[in-house]
Amino acid sequence: MSKKIKLIWDFRGPAAEKTAEHHEIHLKEFITSENLELNITGFTVLTDMHSIAYLVVNEAEMITVRDALKPHRGEIYNA
């Protein structure tokens, strides 16, 4: 089984939650348009001024997706 990588976009400020929520819509559209193997996305409110949106990809797809979408950071995904 290949590693899964969680690509993360950070949003800060008073509109962070709504921005992260909206960004997830675009991540789902990207999954569909690029026929990605996994369909794991989401957004999380960390504080009232910091939220994240994320997309989980297989390690083999990570570089292509990273270069196309320019996430702020990534981490190993454990589910």
CSV table of N, CA and C in Angstrom, one decimal, residues 26-36 69:
chain,number,residue,atom,x,y,z
A,26,HIS,N,-13.2,23.8,-4.8
A,26,HIS,CA,-12.2,23.7,-5.9
A,26,HIS,C,-11.4,22.5,-5.9
A,27,LEU,N,-11.0,22.0,-4.7
A,27,LEU,CA,-10.2,20.8,-4.6
A,27,LEU,C,-11.0,19.6,-5.1
A,28,LYS,N,-12.3,19.6,-4.8
A,28,LYS,CA,-13.2,18.5,-5.3
A,28,LYS,C,-13.3,18.5,-6.8
A,29,GLU,N,-13.4,19.7,-7.4
A,29,GLU,CA,-13.5,19.9,-8.8
A,29,GLU,C,-12.2,19.4,-9.5
A,30,PHE,N,-11.0,19.7,-8.8
A,30,PHE,CA,-9.7,19.2,-9.3
A,30,PHE,C,-9.7,17.7,-9.3
A,31,ILE,N,-10.2,17.1,-8.3
A,31,ILE,CA,-10.2,15.6,-8.2
A,31,ILE,C,-10.9,15.0,-9.4
A,32,THR,N,-12.1,15.6,-9.7
A,32,THR,CA,-12.9,15.1,-10.8
A,32,THR,C,-12.2,15.4,-12.2
A,33,SER,N,-11.7,16.6,-12.4
A,33,SER,CA,-11.1,16.9,-13.7
A,33,SER,C,-9.8,16.1,-13.9
A,34,GLU,N,-9.1,15.8,-12.9
A,34,GLU,CA,-7.8,15.1,-13.1
A,34,GLU,C,-7.9,13.6,-12.8
A,35,ASN,N,-9.1,13.1,-12.5
A,35,ASN,CA,-9.3,11.7,-12.3
A,35,ASN,C,-8.4,11.1,-11.2
A,36,LEU,N,-8.2,11.8,-10.1
A,36,LEU,CA,-7.3,11.4,-9.0
A,36,LEU,C,-7.9,10.1,-8.4
A,69,LEU,N,-1.2,22.8,-7.8
A,69,LEU,CA,-2.1,23.5,-6.9
A,69,LEU,C,-1.3,24.3,-5.8
